[in-house]
Amino acid sequence: APYNPCSCISYVKSVLGFEGFMGDAGSIKSNAEASVGSVVLLKEGKGHAGVVIGLTDEEITISEANYKPCGVSTRTLKRADPKIRGYLIPVSV
């Protein structure tokens, strides 16, 4: 599905094929533990979100849009990184 590379939420929805949650990344509530395919919610800026594409006991790897302005990138974070505020598995409302 097409997405806006300047919007982390647009990218997450496109990757997951899910339109059921709306709003900005800072207002989304977490409901899950880290797993491949879950949404990682971060405390960066006014809130940021990415998709977990890999994980180990120590780290997660995420794919995200707009961490680098208007681009898609990946990065690896420690699972205990204080920037991580939670994880979301989207569910239909």
CSV table of C-alpha atoms in Angstrom, one decimal:
chain,number,residue,atom,x,y,z
A,1,ALA,CA,0.0,0.0,0.0
A,2,PRO,CA,1.3,3.5,-0.7
A,3,TYR,CA,2.5,5.5,2.3
A,4,ASN,CA,3.8,9.0,3.1
A,5,PRO,CA,7.5,8.6,3.9
A,6,CYS,CA,7.2,11.8,6.0
A,7,SER,CA,4.8,10.0,8.4
A,8,CYS,CA,5.8,7.2,10.7
A,9,ILE,CA,2.2,6.2,11.2
A,10,SER,CA,1.4,6.1,7.5
A,11,TYR,CA,4.4,3.8,7.0
A,12,VAL,CA,3.5,1.5,9.9
A,13,LYS,CA,-0.1,1.1,8.5
A,14,SER,CA,1.3,0.4,5.1
A,15,VAL,CA,3.8,-2.3,6.3
A,16,LEU,CA,1.2,-4.0,8.5
A,17,GLY,CA,-1.7,-3.6,6.1
A,18,PHE,CA,-3.8,-2.1,8.9
A,19,GLU,CA,-5.9,1.0,9.0
A,20,GLY,CA,-7.6,0.4,12.4
A,21,PHE,CA,-5.7,2.9,14.6
A,22,MET,CA,-5.5,6.6,14.0
A,23,GLY,CA,-3.9,9.5,15.6
A,24,ASP,CA,-0.3,10.5,16.3
A,25,ALA,CA,2.4,8.2,17.6
A,26,GLY,CA,2.5,10.0,20.9
A,27,SER,CA,-1.1,9.2,21.8
A,28,ILE,CA,-1.2,5.5,20.9
A,29,LYS,CA,-1.4,3.2,23.9
A,30,SER,CA,0.8,0.1,24.2
A,31,ASN,CA,-0.9,-3.3,24.5
A,32,ALA,CA,1.8,-5.9,23.9
A,33,GLU,CA,5.3,-7.2,24.4
A,34,ALA,CA,8.0,-6.9,21.8
A,35,SER,CA,7.5,-9.4,18.9
A,36,VAL,CA,8.3,-9.4,15.2
A,37,GLY,CA,5.5,-7.5,13.5
A,38,SER,CA,4.5,-5.4,16.5
A,39,VAL,CA,4.6,-1.7,16.5
A,40,VAL,CA,7.3,-0.1,18.7
A,41,LEU,CA,6.2,3.2,20.3
A,42,LEU,CA,9.1,5.6,21.0
A,43,LYS,CA,9.3,8.8,23.1
A,44,GLU,CA,11.2,10.6,20.3
A,45,GLY,CA,9.9,14.1,19.3
A,46,LYS,CA,6.2,14.3,19.8
A,47,GLY,CA,6.1,10.5,19.6
A,48,HIS,CA,7.4,8.0,17.0
A,49,ALA,CA,6.5,4.5,15.8
A,50,GLY,CA,8.2,1.8,13.8
A,51,VAL,CA,7.7,-1.9,13.1
A,52,VAL,CA,9.8,-4.5,14.9
A,53,ILE,CA,11.5,-6.6,12.2
A,54,GLY,CA,13.9,-8.5,14.4
A,55,LEU,CA,14.6,-9.2,18.0
A,56,THR,CA,17.0,-10.9,20.4
A,57,ASP,CA,17.0,-11.1,24.1
A,58,GLU,CA,19.0,-7.9,24.2
A,59,GLU,CA,17.9,-5.8,21.2
A,60,ILE,CA,15.2,-5.0,18.7
A,61,THR,CA,15.6,-4.0,15.1
A,62,ILE,CA,13.0,-1.7,13.7
A,63,SER,CA,12.0,-0.4,10.3
A,64,GLU,CA,10.6,3.1,10.4
A,65,ALA,CA,9.8,6.2,8.3
A,66,ASN,CA,10.6,9.8,9.1
A,67,TYR,CA,13.3,9.1,11.7
A,68,LYS,CA,15.6,10.4,9.0
A,69,PRO,CA,13.4,13.2,7.5
A,70,CYS,CA,11.0,11.8,4.9
A,71,GLY,CA,12.9,8.6,4.5
A,72,VAL,CA,12.6,4.9,5.5
A,73,SER,CA,15.4,3.5,7.6
A,74,THR,CA,16.2,0.7,10.0
A,75,ARG,CA,18.1,0.7,13.3
A,76,THR,CA,18.7,-1.5,16.3
A,77,LEU,CA,18.0,-0.5,19.8
A,78,LYS,CA,18.6,-2.1,23.2
A,79,ARG,CA,15.4,-3.6,24.5
A,80,ALA,CA,16.0,-1.6,27.7
A,81,ASP,CA,16.4,1.7,25.8
A,82,PRO,CA,14.5,4.4,27.8
A,83,LYS,CA,13.2,5.9,24.5
A,84,ILE,CA,11.0,2.8,24.1
A,85,ARG,CA,7.6,3.4,25.7
A,86,GLY,CA,5.9,0.2,24.7
A,87,TYR,CA,4.6,-2.0,21.9
A,88,LEU,CA,1.3,-2.4,20.1
A,89,ILE,CA,-0.3,-5.2,18.2
A,90,PRO,CA,-3.1,-3.5,16.3
A,91,VAL,CA,-6.5,-5.0,16.8
A,92,SER,CA,-9.7,-4.3,15.0
A,93,VAL,CA,-12.0,-2.0,16.9
